[in-house]
mmCIF file with all atom_site columns, C-alpha atoms and ligand atoms in Angstrom:
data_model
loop_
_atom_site.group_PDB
_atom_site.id
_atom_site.type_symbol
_atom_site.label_atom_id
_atom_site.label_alt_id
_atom_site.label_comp_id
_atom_site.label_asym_id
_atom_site.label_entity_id
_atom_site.label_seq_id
_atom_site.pdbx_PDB_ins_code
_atom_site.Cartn_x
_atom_site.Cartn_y
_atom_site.Cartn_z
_atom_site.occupancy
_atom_site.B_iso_or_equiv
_atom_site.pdbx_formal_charge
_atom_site.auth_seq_id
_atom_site.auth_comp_id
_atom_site.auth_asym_id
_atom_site.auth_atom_id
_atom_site.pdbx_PDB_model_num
ATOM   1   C  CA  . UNK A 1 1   ? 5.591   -9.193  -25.892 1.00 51.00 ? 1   UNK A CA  1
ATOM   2   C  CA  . UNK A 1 2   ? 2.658   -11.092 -24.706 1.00 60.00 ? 2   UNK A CA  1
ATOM   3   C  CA  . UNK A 1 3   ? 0.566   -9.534  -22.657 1.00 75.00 ? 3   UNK A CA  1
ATOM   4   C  CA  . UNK A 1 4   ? 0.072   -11.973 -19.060 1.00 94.00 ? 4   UNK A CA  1
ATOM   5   C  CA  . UNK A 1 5   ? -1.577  -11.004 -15.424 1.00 96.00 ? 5   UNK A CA  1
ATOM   6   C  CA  . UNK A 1 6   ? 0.717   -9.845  -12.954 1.00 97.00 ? 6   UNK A CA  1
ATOM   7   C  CA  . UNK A 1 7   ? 0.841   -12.922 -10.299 1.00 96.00 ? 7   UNK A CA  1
ATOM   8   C  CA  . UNK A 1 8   ? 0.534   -10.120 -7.033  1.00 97.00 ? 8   UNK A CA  1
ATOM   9   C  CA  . UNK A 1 9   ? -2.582  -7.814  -8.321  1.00 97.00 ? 9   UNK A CA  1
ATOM   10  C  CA  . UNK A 1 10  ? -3.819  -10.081 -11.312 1.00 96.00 ? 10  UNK A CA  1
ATOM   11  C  CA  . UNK A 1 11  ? -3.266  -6.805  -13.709 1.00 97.00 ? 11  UNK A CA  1
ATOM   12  C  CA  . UNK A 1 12  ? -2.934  -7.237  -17.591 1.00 96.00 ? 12  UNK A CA  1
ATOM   13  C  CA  . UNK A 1 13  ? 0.015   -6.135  -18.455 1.00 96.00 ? 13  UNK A CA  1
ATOM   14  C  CA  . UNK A 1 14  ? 2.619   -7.194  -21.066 1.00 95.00 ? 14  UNK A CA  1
ATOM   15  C  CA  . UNK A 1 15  ? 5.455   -8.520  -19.481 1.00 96.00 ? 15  UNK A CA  1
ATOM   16  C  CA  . UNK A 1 16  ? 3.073   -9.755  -16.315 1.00 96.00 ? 16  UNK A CA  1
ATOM   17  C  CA  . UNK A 1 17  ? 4.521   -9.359  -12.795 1.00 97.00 ? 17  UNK A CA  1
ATOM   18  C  CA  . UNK A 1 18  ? 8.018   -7.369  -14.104 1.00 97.00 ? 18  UNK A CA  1
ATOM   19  C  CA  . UNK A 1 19  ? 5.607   -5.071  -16.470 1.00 97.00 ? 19  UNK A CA  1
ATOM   20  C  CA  . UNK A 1 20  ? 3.704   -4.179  -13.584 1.00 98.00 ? 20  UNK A CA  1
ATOM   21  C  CA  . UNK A 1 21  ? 6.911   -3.691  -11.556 1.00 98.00 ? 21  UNK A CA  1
ATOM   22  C  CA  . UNK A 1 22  ? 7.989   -1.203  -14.370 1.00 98.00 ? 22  UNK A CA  1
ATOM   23  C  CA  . UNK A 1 23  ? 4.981   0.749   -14.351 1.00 98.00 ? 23  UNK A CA  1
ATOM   24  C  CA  . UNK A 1 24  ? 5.223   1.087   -11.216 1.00 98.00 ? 24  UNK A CA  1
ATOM   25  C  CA  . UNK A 1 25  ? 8.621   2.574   -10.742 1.00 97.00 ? 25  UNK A CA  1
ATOM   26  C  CA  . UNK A 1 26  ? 8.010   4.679   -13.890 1.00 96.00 ? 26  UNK A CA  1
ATOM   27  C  CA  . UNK A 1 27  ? 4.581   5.909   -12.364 1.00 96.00 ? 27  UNK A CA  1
ATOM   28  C  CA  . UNK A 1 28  ? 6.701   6.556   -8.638  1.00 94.00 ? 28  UNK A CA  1
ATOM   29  C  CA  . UNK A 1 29  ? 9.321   8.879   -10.688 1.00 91.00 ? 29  UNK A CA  1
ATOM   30  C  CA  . UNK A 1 30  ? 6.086   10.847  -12.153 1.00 92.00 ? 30  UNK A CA  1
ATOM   31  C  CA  . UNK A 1 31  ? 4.272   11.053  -8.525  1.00 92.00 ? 31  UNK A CA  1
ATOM   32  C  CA  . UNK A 1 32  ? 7.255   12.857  -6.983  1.00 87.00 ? 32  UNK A CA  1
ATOM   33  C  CA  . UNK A 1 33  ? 8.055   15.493  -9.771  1.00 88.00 ? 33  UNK A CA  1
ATOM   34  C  CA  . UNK A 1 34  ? 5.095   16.154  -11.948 1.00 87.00 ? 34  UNK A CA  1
ATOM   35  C  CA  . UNK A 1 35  ? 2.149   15.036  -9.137  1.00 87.00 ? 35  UNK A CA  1
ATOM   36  C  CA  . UNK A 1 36  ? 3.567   17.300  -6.128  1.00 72.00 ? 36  UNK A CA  1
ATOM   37  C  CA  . UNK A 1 37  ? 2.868   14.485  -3.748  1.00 72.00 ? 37  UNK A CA  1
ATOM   38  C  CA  . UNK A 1 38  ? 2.773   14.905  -0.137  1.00 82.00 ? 38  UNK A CA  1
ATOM   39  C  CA  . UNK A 1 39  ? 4.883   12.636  1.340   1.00 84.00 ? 39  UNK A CA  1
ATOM   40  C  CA  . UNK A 1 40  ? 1.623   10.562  3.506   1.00 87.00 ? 40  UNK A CA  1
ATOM   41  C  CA  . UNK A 1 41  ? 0.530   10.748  -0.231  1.00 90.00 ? 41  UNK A CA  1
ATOM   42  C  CA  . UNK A 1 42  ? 3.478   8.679   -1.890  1.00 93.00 ? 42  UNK A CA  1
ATOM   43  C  CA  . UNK A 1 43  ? 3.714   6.745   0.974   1.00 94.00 ? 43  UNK A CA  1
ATOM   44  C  CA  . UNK A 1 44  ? 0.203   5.545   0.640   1.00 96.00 ? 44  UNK A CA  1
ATOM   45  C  CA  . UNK A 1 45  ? 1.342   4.423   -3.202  1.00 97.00 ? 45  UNK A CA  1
ATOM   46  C  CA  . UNK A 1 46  ? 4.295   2.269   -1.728  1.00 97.00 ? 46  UNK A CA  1
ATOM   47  C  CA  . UNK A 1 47  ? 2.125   0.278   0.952   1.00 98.00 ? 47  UNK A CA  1
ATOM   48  C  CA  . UNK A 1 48  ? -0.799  -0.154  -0.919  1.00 98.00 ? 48  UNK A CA  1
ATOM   49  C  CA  . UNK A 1 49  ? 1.072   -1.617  -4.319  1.00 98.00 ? 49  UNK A CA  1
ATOM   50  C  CA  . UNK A 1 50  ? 3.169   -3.697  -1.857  1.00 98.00 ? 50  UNK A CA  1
ATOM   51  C  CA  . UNK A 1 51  ? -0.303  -5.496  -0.096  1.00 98.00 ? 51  UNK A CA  1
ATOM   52  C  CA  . UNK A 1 52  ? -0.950  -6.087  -3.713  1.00 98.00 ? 52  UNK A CA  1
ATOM   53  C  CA  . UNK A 1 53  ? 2.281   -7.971  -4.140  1.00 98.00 ? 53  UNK A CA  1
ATOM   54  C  CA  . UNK A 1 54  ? 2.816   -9.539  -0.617  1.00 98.00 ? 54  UNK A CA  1
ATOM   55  C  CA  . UNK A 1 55  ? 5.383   -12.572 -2.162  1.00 96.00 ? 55  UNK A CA  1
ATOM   56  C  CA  . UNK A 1 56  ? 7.974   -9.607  -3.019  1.00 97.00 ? 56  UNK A CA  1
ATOM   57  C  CA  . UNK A 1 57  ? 7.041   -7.021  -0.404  1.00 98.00 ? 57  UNK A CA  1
ATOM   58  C  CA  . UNK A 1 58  ? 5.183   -8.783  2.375   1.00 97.00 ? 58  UNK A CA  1
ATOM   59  C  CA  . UNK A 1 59  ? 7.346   -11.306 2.831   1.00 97.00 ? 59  UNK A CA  1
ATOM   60  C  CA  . UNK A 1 60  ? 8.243   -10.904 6.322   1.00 96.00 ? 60  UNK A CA  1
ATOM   61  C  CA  . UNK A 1 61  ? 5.373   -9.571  9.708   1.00 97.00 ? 61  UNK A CA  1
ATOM   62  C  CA  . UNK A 1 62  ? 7.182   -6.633  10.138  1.00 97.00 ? 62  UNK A CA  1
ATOM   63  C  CA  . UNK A 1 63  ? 7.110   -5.454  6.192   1.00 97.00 ? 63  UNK A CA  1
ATOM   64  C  CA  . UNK A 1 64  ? 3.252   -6.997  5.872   1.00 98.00 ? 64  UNK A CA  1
ATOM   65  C  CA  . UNK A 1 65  ? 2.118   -4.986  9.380   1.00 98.00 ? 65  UNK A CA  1
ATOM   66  C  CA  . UNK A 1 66  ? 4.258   -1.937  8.111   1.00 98.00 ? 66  UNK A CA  1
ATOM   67  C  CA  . UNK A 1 67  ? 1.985   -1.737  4.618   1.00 98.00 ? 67  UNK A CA  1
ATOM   68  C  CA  . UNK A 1 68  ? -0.856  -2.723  5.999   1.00 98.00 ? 68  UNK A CA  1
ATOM   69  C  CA  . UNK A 1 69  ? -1.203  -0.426  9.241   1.00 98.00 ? 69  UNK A CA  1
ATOM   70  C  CA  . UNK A 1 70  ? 0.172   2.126   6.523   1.00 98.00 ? 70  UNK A CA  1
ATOM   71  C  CA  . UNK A 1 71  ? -2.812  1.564   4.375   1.00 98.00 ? 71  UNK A CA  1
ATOM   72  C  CA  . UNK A 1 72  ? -5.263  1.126   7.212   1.00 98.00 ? 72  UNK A CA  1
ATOM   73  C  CA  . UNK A 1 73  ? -4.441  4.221   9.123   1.00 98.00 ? 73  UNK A CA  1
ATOM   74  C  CA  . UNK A 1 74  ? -4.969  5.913   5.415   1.00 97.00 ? 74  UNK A CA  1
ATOM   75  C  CA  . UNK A 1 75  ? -8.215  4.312   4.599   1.00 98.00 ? 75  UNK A CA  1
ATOM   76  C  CA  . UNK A 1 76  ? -9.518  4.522   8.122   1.00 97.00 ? 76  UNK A CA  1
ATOM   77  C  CA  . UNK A 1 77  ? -7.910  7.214   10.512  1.00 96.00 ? 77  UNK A CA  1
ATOM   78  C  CA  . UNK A 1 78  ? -7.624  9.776   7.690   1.00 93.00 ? 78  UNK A CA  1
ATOM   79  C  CA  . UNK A 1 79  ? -3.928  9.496   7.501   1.00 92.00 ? 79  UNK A CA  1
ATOM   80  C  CA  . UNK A 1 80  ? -1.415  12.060  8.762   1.00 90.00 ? 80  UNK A CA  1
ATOM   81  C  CA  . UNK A 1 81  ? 2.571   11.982  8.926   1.00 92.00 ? 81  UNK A CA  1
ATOM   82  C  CA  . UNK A 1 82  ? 2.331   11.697  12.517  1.00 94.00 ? 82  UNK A CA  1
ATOM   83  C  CA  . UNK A 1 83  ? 0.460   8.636   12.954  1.00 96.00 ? 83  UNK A CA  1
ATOM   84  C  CA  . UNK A 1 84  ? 3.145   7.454   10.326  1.00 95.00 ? 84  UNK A CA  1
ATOM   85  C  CA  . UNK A 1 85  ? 6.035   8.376   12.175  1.00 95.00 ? 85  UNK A CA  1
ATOM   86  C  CA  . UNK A 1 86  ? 3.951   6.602   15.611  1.00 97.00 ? 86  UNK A CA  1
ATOM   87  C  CA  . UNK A 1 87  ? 4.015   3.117   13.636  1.00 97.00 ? 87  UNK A CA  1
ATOM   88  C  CA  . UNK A 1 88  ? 7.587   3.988   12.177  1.00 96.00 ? 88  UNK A CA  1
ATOM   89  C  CA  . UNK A 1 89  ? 8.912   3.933   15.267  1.00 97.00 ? 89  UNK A CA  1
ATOM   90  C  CA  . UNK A 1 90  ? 6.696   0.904   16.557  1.00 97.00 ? 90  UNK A CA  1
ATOM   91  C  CA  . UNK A 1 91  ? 7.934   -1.145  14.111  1.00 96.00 ? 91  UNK A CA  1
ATOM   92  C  CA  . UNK A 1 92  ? 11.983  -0.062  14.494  1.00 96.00 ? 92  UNK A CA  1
ATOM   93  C  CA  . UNK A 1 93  ? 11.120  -0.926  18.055  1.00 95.00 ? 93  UNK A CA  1
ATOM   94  C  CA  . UNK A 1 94  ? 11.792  -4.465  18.143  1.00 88.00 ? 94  UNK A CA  1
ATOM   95  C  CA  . UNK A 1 95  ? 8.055   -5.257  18.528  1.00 92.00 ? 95  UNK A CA  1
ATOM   96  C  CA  . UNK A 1 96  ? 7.242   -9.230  18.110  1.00 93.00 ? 96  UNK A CA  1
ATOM   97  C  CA  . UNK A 1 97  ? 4.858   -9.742  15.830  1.00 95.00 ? 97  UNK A CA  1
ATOM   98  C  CA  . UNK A 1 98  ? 2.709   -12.806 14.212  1.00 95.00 ? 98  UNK A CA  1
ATOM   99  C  CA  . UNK A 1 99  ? 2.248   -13.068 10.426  1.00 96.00 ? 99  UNK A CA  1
ATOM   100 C  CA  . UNK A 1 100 ? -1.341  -14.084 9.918   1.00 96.00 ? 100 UNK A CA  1
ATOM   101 C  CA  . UNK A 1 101 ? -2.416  -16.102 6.762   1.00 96.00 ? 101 UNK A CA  1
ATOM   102 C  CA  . UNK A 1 102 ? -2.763  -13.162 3.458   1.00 97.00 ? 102 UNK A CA  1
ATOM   103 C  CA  . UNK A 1 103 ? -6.047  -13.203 1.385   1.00 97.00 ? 103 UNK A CA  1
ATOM   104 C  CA  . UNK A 1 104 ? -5.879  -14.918 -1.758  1.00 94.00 ? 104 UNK A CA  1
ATOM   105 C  CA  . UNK A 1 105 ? -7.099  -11.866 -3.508  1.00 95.00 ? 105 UNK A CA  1
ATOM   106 C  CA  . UNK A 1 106 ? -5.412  -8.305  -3.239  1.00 96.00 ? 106 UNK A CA  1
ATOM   107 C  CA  . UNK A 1 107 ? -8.235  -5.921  -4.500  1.00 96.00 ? 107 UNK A CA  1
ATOM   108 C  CA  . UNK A 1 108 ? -10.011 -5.503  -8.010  1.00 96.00 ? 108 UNK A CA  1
ATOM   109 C  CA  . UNK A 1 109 ? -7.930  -1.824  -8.632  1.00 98.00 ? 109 UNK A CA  1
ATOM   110 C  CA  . UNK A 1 110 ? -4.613  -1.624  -9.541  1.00 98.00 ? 110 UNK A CA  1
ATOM   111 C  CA  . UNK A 1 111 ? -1.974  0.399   -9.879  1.00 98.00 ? 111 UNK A CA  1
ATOM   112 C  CA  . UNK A 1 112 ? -3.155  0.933   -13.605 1.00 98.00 ? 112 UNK A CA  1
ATOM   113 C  CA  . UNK A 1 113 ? -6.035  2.824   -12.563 1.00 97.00 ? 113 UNK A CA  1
ATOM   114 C  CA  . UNK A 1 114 ? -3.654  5.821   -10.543 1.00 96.00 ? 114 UNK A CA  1
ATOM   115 C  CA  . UNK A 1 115 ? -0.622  5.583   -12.502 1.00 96.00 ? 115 UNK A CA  1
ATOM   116 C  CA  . UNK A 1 116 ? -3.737  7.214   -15.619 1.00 92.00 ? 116 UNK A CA  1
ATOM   117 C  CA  . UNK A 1 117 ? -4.604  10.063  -13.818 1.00 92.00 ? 117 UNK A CA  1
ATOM   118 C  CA  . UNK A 1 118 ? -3.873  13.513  -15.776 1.00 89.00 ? 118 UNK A CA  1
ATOM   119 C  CA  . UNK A 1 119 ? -3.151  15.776  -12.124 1.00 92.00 ? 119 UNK A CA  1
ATOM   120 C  CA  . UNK A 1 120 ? -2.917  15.823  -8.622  1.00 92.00 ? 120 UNK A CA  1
ATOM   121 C  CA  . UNK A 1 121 ? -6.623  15.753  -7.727  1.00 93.00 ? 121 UNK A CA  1
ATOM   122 C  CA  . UNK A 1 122 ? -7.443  13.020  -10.569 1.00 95.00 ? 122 UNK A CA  1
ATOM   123 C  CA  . UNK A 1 123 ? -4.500  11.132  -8.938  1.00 95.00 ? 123 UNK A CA  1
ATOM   124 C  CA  . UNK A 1 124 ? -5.425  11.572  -5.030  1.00 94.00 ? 124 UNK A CA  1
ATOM   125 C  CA  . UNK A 1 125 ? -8.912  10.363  -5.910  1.00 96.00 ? 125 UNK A CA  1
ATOM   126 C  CA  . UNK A 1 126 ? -7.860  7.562   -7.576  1.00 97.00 ? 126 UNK A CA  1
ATOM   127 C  CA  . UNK A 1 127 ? -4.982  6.676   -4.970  1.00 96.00 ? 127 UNK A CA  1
ATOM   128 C  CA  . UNK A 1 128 ? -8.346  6.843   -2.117  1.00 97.00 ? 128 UNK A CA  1
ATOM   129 C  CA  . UNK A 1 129 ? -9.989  4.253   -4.456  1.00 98.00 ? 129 UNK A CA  1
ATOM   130 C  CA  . UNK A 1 130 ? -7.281  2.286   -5.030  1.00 98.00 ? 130 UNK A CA  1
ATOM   131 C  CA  . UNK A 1 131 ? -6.613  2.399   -1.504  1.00 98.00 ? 131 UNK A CA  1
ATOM   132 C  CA  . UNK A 1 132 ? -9.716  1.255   -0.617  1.00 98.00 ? 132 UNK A CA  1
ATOM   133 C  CA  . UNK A 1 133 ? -10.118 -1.223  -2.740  1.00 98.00 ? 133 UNK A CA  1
ATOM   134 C  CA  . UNK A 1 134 ? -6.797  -3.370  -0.887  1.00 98.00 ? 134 UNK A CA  1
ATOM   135 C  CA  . UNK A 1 135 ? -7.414  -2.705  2.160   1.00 98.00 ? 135 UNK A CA  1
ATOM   136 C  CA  . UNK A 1 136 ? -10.965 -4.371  1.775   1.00 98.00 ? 136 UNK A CA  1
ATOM   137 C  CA  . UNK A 1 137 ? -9.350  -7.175  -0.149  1.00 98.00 ? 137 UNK A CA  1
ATOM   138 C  CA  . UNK A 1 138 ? -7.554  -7.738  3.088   1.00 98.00 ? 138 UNK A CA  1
ATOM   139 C  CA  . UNK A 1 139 ? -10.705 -7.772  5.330   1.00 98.00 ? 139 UNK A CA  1
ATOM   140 C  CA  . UNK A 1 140 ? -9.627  -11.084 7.354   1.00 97.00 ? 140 UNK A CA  1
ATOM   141 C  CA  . UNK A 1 141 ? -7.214  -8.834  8.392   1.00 98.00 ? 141 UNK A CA  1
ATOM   142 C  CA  . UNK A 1 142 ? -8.489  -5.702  9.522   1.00 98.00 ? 142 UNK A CA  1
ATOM   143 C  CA  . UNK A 1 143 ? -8.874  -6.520  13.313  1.00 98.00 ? 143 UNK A CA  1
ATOM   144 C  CA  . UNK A 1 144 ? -5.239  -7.667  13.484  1.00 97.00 ? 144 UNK A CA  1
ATOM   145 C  CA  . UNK A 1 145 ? -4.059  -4.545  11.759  1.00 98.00 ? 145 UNK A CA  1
ATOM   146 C  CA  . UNK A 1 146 ? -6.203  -1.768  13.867  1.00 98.00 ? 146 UNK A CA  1
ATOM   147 C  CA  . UNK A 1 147 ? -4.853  -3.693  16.614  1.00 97.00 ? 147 UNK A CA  1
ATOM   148 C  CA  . UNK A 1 148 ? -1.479  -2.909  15.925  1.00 97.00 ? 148 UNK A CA  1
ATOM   149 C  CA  . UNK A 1 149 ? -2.402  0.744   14.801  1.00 98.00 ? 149 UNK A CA  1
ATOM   150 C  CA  . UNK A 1 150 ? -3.665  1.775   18.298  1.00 97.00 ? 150 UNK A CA  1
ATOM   151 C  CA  . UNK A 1 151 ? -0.577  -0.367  19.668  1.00 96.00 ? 151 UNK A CA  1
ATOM   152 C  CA  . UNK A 1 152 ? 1.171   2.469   18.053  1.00 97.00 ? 152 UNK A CA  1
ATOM   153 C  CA  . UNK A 1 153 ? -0.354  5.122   18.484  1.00 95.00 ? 153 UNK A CA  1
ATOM   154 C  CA  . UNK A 1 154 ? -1.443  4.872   21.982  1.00 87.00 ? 154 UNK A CA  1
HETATM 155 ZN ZN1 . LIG B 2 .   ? 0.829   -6.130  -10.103 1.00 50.66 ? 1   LIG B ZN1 1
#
């Protein structure tokens, strides 16, 4: 197999987009049983590798404000399950909600450098910096998304 970029987070893979699919999935299966995730922890792995792949996961405002207030109350509210449950229930909520225009880029890390680590600090620092690294890809978007945040948590 050739090795191409994956079209969502521009990752060198073989098999391009699918082969980053794969390693994903493989590297979810690995999180749960040999990482001992938290749940706010795997959580954070969904939403951020979905902002990097908004044409499969962001497609609609509801799933692009559910990743990205999922990411943002990570990176900048110091996560929690409760704040996650908050914007759970905002979204089921029948909220109405505006999909602004995505960035063209989706962060320089991928999910290449976490799916590496060797244990469960190695991997939490890496998913902070991976983390990181989308959510300031999707600067343009940050006021939108802490508005929507405090809209759920209030
Ligand atoms: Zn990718």
């Amino acid at each position: 197999m050739s090795v191409d970029l994956c079209e969502g987070c521009g990752l060198r893979i073989a098999g391009g987009t699918a082969g980053c699919q794969a390693l994903f999935d493989e590297f979810r299966a690995r999180e749960i049983t040999e990482l001992a995730a938290k749940y706010a922890s795997t959580r954070l792995t969904v939403d951020v590798y979905c902002l990097q792949h908004p044409d499969r996961y962001c497609v609609s405002a509801k799933s692009l404000a559910a990743h990205l207030t999922g990411v943002g109350w990570a990176v900048e509210r110091g996560g929690g399950d409760w704040g996650l449950r908050m914007l759970q229930r905002w979204l089921d909520g029948g909220v109405r909600l505006e999909k602004p225009p995505l960035p063209a880029g989706h962060g320089e890390l991928t999910i290449a450098d976490v799916a590496g680590a060797t244990g469960t600090d190695d991997y939490l620092a890496a998913l902070d910096l991976w983390a990181r690294s989308a959510w300031s890809a999707y600067s343009g978007l940050h006021e939108v998304a802490r508005g929507w945040i405090d809209a759920a948590v209030a």
